[in-house]
CSV table of C-alpha atoms and ligand atoms in Angstrom, one decimal:
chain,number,residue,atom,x,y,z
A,39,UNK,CA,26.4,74.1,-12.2
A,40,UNK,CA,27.9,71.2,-14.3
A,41,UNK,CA,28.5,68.8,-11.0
A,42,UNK,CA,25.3,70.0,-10.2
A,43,UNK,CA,23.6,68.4,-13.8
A,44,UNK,CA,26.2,65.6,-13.7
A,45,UNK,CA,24.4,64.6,-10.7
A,46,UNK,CA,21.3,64.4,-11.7
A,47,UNK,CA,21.7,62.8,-14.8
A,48,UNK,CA,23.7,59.8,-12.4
A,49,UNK,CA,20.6,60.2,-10.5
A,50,UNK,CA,18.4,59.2,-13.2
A,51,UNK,CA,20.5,56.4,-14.1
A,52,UNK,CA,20.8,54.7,-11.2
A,53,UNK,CA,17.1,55.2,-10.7
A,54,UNK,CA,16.4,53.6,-14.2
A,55,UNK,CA,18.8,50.9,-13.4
A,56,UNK,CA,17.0,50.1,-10.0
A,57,UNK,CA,13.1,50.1,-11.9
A,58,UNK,CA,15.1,47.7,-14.6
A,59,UNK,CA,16.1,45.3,-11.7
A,60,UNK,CA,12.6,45.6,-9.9
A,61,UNK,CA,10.7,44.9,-13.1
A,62,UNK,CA,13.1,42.1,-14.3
A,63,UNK,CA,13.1,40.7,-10.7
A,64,UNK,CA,9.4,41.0,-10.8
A,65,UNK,CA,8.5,39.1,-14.1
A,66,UNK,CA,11.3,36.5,-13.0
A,67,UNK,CA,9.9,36.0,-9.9
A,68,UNK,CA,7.0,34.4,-12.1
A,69,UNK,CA,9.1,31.8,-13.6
A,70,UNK,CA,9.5,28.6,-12.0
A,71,UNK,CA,11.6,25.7,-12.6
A,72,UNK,CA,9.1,23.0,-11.2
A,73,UNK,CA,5.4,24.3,-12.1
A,74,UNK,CA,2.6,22.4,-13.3
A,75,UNK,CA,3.7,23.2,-17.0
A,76,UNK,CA,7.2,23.4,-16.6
A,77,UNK,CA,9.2,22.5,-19.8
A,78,UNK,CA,12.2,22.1,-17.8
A,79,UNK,CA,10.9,19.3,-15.4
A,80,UNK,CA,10.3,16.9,-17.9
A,81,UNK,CA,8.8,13.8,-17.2
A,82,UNK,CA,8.9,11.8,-20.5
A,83,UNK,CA,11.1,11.3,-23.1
A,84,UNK,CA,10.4,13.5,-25.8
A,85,UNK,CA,10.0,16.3,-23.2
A,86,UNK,CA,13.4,15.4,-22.2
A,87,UNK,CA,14.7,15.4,-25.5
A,88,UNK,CA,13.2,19.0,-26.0
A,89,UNK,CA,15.2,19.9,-22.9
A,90,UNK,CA,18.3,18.9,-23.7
A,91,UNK,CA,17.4,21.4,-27.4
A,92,UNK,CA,16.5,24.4,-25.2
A,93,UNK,CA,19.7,23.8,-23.1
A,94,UNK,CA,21.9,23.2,-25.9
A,95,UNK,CA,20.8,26.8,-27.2
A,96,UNK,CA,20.9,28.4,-23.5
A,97,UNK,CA,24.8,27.1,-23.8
A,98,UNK,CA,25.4,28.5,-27.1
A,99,UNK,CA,23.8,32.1,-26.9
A,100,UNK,CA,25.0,32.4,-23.2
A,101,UNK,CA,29.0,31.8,-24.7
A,102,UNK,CA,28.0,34.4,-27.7
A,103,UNK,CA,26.9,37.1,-25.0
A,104,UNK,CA,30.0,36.0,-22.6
A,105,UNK,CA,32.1,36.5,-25.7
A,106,UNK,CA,30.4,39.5,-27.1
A,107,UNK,CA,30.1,41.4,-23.7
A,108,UNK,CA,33.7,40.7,-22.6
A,109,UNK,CA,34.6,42.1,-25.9
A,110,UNK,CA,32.8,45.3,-25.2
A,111,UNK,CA,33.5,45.7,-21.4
A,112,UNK,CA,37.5,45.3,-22.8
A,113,UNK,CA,36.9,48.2,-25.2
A,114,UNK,CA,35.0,50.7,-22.9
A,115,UNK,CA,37.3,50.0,-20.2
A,116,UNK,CA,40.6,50.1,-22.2
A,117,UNK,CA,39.5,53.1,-25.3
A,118,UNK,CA,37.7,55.3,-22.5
A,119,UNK,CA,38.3,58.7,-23.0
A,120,UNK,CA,39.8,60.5,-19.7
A,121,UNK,CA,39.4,63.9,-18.7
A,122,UNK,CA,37.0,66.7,-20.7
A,123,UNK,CA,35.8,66.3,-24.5
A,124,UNK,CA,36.0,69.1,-25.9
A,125,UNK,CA,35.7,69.9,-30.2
A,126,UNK,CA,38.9,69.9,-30.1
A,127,UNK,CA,39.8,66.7,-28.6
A,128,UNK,CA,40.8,64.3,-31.7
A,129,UNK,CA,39.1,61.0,-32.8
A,130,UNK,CA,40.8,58.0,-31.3
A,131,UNK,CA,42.2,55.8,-34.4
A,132,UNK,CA,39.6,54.4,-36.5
A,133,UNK,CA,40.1,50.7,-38.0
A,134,UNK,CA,38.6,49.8,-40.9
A,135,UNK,CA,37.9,45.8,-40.3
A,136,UNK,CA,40.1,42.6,-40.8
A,137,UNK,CA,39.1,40.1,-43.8
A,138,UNK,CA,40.4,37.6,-41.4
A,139,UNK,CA,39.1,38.5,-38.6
A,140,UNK,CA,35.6,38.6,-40.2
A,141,UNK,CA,35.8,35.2,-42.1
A,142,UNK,CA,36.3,34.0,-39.2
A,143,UNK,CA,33.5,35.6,-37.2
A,144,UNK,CA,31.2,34.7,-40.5
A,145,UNK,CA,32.8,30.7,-40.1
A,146,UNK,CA,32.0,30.5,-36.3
A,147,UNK,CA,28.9,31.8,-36.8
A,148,UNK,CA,27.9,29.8,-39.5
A,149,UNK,CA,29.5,26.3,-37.2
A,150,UNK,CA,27.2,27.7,-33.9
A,151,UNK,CA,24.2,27.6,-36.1
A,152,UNK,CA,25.2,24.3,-37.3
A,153,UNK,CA,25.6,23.3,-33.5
A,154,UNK,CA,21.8,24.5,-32.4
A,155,UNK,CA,20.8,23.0,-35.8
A,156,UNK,CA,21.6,19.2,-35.6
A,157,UNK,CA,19.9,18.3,-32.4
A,158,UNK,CA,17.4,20.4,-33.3
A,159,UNK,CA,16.2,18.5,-36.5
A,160,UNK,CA,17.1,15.1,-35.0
A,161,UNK,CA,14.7,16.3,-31.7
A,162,UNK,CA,11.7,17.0,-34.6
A,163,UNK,CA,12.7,13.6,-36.5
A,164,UNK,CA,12.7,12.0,-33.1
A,165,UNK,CA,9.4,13.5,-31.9
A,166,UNK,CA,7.7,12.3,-34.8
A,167,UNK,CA,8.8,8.6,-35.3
A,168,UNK,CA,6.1,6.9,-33.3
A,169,UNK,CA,8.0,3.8,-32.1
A,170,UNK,CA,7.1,0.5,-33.7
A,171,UNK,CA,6.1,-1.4,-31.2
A,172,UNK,CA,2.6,-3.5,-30.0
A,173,UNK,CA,2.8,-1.5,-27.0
A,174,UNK,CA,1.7,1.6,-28.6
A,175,UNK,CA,-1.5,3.2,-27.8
A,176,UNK,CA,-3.8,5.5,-30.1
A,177,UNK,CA,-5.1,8.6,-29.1
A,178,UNK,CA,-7.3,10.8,-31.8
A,179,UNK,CA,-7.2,14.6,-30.8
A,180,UNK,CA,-9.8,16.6,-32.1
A,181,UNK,CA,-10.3,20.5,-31.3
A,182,UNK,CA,-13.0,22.3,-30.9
A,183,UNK,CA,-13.5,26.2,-29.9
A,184,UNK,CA,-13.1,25.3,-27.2
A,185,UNK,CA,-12.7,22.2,-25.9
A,186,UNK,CA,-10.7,18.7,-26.4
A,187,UNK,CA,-12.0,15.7,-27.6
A,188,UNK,CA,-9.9,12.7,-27.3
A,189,UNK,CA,-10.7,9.5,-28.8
A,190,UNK,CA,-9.1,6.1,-28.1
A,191,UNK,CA,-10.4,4.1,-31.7
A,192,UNK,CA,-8.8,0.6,-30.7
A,193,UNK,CA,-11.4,0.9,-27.5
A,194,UNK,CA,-14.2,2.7,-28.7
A,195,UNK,CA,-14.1,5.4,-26.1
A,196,UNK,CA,-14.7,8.9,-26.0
A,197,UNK,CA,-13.7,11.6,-23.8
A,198,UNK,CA,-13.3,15.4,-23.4
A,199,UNK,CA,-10.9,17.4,-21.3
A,200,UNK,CA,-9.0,14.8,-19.9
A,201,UNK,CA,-7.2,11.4,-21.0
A,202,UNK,CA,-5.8,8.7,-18.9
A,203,UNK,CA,-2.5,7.1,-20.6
A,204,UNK,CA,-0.4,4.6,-18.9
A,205,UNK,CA,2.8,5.1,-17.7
A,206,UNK,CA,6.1,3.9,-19.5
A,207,UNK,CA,4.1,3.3,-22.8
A,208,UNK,CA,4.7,5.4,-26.1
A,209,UNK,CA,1.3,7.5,-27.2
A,210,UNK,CA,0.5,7.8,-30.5
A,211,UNK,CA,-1.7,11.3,-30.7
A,212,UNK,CA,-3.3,12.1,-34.0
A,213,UNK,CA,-4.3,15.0,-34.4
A,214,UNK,CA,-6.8,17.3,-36.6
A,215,UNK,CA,-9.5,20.4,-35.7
A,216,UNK,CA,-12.9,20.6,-36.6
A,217,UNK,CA,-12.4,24.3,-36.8
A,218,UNK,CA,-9.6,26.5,-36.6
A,219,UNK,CA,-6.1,26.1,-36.3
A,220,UNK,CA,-4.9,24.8,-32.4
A,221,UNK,CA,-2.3,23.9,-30.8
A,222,UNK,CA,-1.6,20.8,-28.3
A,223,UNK,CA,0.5,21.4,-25.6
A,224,UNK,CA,1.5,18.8,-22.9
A,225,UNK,CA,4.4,20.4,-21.3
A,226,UNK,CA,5.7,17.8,-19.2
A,227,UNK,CA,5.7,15.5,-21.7
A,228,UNK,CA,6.4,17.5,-24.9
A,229,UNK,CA,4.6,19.6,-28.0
A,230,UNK,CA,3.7,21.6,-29.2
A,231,UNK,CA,2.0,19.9,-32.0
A,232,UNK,CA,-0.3,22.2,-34.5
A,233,UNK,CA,-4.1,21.0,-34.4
A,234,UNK,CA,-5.0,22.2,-38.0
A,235,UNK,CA,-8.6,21.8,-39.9
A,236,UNK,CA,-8.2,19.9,-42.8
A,237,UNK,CA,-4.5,17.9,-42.0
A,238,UNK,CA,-3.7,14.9,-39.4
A,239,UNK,CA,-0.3,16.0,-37.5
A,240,UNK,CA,1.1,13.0,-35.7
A,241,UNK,CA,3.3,12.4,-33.0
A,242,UNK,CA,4.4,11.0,-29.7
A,243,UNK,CA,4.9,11.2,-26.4
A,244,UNK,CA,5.2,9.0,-23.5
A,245,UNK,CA,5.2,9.2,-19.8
A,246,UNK,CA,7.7,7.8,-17.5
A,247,UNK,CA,6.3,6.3,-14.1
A,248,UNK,CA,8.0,8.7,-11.6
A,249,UNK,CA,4.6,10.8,-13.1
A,250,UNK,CA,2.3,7.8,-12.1
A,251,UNK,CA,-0.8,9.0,-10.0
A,252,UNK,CA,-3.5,7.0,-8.1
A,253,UNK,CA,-6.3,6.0,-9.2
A,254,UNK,CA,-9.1,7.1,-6.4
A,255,UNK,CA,-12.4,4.0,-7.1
A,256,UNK,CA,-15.0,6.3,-5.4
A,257,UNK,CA,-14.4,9.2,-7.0
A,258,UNK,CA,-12.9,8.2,-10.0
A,259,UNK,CA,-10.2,10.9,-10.0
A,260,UNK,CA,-6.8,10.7,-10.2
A,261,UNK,CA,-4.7,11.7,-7.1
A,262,UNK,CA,-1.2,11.7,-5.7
A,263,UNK,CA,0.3,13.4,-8.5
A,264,UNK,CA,-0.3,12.0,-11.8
A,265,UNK,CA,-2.4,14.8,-13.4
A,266,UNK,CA,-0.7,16.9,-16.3
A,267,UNK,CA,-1.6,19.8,-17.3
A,268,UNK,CA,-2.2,20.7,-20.7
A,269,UNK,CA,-2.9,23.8,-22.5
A,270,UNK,CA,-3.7,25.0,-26.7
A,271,UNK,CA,-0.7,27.1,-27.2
A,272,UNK,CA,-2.0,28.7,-30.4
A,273,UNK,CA,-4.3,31.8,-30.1
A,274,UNK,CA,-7.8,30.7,-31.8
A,275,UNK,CA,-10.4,32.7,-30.3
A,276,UNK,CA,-12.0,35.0,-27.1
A,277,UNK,CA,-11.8,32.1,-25.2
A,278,UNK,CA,-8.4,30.5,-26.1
A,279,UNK,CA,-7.5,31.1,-22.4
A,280,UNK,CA,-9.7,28.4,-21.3
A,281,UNK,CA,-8.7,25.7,-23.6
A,282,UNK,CA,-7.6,23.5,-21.2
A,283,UNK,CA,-7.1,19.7,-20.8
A,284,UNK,CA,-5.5,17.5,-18.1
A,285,UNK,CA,-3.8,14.1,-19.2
A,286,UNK,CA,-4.2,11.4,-15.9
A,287,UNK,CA,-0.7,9.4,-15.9
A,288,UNK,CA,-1.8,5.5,-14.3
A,289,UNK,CA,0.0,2.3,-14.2
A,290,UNK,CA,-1.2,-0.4,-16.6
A,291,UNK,CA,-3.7,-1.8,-14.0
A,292,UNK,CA,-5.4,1.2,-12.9
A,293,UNK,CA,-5.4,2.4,-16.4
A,294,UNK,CA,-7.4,-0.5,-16.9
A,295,UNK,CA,-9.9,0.3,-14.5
A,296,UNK,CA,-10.2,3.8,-15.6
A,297,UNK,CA,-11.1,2.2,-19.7
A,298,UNK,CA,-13.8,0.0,-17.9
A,299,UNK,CA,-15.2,2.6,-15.9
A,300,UNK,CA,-15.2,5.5,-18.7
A,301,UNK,CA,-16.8,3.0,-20.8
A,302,UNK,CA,-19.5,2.0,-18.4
A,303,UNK,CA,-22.9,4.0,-18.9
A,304,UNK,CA,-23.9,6.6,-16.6
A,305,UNK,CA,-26.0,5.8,-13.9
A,306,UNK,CA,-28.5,8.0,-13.0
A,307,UNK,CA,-29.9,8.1,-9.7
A,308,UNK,CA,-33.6,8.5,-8.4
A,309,UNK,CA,-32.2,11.4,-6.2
A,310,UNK,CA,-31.2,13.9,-9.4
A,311,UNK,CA,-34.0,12.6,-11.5
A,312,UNK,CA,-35.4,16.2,-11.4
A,313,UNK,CA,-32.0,17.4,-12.7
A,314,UNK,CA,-32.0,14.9,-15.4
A,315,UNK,CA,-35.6,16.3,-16.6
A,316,UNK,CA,-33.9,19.7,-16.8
A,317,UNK,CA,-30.9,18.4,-19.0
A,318,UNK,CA,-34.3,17.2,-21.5
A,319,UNK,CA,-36.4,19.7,-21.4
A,320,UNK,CA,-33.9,22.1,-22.4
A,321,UNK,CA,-32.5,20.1,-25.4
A,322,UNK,CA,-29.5,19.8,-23.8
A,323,UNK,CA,-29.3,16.2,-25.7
A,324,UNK,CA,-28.9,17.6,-28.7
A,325,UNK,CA,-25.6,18.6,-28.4
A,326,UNK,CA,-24.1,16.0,-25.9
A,327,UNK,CA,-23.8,12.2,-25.3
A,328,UNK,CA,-24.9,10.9,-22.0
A,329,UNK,CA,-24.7,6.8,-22.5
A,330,UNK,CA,-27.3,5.2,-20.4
A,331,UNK,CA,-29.7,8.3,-20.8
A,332,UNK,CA,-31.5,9.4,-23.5
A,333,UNK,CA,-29.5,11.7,-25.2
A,334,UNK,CA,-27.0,11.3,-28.0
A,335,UNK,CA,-25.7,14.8,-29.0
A,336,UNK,CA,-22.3,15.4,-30.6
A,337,UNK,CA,-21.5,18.6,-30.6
A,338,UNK,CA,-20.6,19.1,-27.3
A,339,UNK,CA,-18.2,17.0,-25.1
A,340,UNK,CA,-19.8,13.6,-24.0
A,341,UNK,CA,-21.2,13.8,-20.3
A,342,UNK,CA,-21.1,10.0,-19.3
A,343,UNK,CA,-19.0,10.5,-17.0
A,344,UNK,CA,-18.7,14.4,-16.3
A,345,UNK,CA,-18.8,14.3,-12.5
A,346,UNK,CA,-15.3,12.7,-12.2
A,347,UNK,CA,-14.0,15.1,-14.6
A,348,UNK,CA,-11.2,18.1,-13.4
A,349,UNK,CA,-12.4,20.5,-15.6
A,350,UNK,CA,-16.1,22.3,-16.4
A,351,UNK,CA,-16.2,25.5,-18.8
A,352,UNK,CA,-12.4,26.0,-18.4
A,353,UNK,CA,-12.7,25.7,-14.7
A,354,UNK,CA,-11.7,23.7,-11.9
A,355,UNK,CA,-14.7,20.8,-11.9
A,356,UNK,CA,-16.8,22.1,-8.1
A,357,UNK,CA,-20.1,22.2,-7.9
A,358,UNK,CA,-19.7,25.8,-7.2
A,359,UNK,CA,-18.0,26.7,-10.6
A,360,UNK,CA,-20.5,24.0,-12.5
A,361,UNK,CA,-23.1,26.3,-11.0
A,362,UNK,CA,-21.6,28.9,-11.9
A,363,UNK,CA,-21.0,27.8,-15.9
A,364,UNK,CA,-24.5,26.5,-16.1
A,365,UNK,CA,-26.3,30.0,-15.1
A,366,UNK,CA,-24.4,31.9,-17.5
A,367,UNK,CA,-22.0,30.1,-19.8
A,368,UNK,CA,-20.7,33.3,-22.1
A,369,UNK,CA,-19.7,34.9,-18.8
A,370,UNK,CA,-17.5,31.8,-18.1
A,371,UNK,CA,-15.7,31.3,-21.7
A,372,UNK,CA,-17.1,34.0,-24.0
A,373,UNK,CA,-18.3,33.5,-27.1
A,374,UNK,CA,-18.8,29.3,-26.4
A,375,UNK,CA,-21.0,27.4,-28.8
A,376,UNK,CA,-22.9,26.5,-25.5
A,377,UNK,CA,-23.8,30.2,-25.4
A,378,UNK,CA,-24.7,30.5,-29.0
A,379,UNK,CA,-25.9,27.7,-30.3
A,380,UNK,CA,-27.9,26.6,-27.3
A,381,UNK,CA,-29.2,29.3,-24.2
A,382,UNK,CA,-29.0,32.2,-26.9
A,383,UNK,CA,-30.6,30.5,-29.8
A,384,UNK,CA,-33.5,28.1,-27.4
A,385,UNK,CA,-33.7,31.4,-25.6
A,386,UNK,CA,-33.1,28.8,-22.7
A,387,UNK,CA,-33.8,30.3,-19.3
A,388,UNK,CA,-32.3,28.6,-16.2
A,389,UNK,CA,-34.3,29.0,-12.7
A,390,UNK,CA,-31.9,28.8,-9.7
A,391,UNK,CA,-33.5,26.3,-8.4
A,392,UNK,CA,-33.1,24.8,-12.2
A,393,UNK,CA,-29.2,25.4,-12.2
A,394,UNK,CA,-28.9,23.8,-9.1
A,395,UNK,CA,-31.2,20.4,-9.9
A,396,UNK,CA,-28.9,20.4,-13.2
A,397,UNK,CA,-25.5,20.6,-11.2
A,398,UNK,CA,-26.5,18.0,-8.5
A,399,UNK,CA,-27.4,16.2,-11.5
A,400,UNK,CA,-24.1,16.6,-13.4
A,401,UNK,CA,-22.0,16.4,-10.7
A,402,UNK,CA,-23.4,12.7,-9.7
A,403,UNK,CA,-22.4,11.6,-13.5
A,404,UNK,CA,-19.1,9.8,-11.5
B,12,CUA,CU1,-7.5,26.4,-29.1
B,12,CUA,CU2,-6.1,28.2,-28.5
């Protein structure tokens, strides 16, 4: 009877042991060491430096559990009882601690913390000395529920979603919200960096020119590589999920090209004209920019250029998902300003044929 409960208490073990090692291999199976937001690919040097922090620490705790666990597996295997327990069976003999033992422990302790702590601190002090030099170029960050603004000051450009930098210069990013608190997150190159209403955080970053993409002059997207993707890492809302940006990594001449290109107004074509009336007539203009058309909104993100974009609502940039966030934003990111303080308040109501004059329209904004 007691082999027979023996066994199936083994039973249970094992079987708990085997849904552990499932589970664990399961949520490991969604880590990877080379994904689009991988901090331990880094491709610039303050990501780097936050590498070599994390790795540091992996070091340090992984020698504390070696030591710890060797300790234990020592004492179980040497202090295990054989043969039946039984009330009568006396207690092994108890110690009562070591001062020197545990000075020690404290000391060690104390000298591992100090270990983690120094490149720690330096890493911070390093991430936020911009480097003084001409090279340097300024980025403004400002975030919105839910959406990125990015404004290069020294070249009078706007843009949301997406930023081109070029490769092998330092960054400067400031950074504020005009709502809640944010968080900018550039994995590949380094962050996080709080976005907070009221304060100016700054910092750098910098990409090296391994992450250098191509400029494509058609479609004015960035391809082979160089696209980063970026992420607000700091819960701020139902649609925190989709607060997405992409940063386009370029070397110094098509960088060039992209600044004259974003700066250029939009042209609009006779052949989306009747897309164009739909953006007016529903007031869209009140809200966003289009330079070279008639509207001059800034709320929303500027649309000069919105066709060569990666990103729409959150989403890949297709004509399917622009069609898709035009017919029913607050299905796409719920709760969006473009949901409540335009279609629901201008009780705006899109025709198909409307949604599809306004994407064709959109989408030609290269
Ligand atoms: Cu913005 Cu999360």
């Amino acid at each position: 009877m007691d082999r027979e409960r023996g066994w199936t208490a083994r039973a249970t073990r094992v079987t708990l042991l085997c849904g552990i090692a499932v589970l664990g291999g399961l949520l490991l199976s969604g880590c990877g060491f080379n994904g689009h937001q991988s901090t331990l690919a880094p491709l610039g040097p303050v990501a780097e430096r936050q590498k070599q922090v994390f790795m540091v620490t992996v070091w340090v705790t992984l020698g504390i559990f070696a030591t710890v666990g060797s300790f234990l597996l020592y004492c179980i295997l040497k202090f295990y009882h054989k043969g039946e327990i039984t009330p009568d069976t006396p207690l092994p003999e108890q110690g009562h601690g070591d001062a020197l033992t545990e000075i020690a422990l404290i000391l060690v302790s104390v000298a591992l913390v100090g270990v983690i702590a120094v490149p720690t601190l330096k890493g911070i002090f390093y991430m936020w000395t911009v480097p003084k030099n001409e090279n340097v170029l300024t980025i403004h960050v400002y975030a919105h529920q839910w959406w990125w603004e990015f404004e290069y000051p020294k070249q009078d450009l706007e843009t949301a979603n997406e930023f081109a930098i070029p490769a092998g210069r330092p960054v400067k990013f400031i950074l504020t919200s005009r709502d809640v608190i944010h968080s900018f997150w550039l994995p590949r190159l380094g962050g996080k960096m709080d976005v907070i209403p009221g304060q100016t955080n700054v910092f750098w970053l910098q990409a090296d020119p391994r992450a250098e993409g191509r400029l494509n002059h058609t479609t004015w997207r960035v391809e082979d590589g160089g696209v980063l993707y970026g992420q607000c890492a700091e819960f701020c809302g139902e649609s925190h999920a989709f607060m997405l940006f992409r940063a386009l990594v370029l070397n110094s001449h098509d960088f060039h090209d992209w600044m004259k290109h974003e700066k250029a107004a939009a042209v609009i074509s006779p052949q989306v004209k009747a897309g164009y009336k739909v953006f007016m007539a529903n007031r869209c203009s009140i809200c966003h920019t289009i330079r070279g058309g008639n509207a001059y909104g800034e709320v929303g993100p500027d649309l000069t250029h919105v066709g060569s974009r990666l990103l729409v609502g959150g989403l890949t940039n297709t004509p399917a998902h622009l069609r898709e966030w035009l017919s029913d934003p607050n299905a796409v990111k719920p709760g969006d300003l473009m949901w409540k303080a335009g279609y629901k308040a201008f009780k705006i109501h899109l025709t198909h044929k409307d949604v599809d004059n306004l994407a064709s329209f959109l989408t030609s904004l290269k």
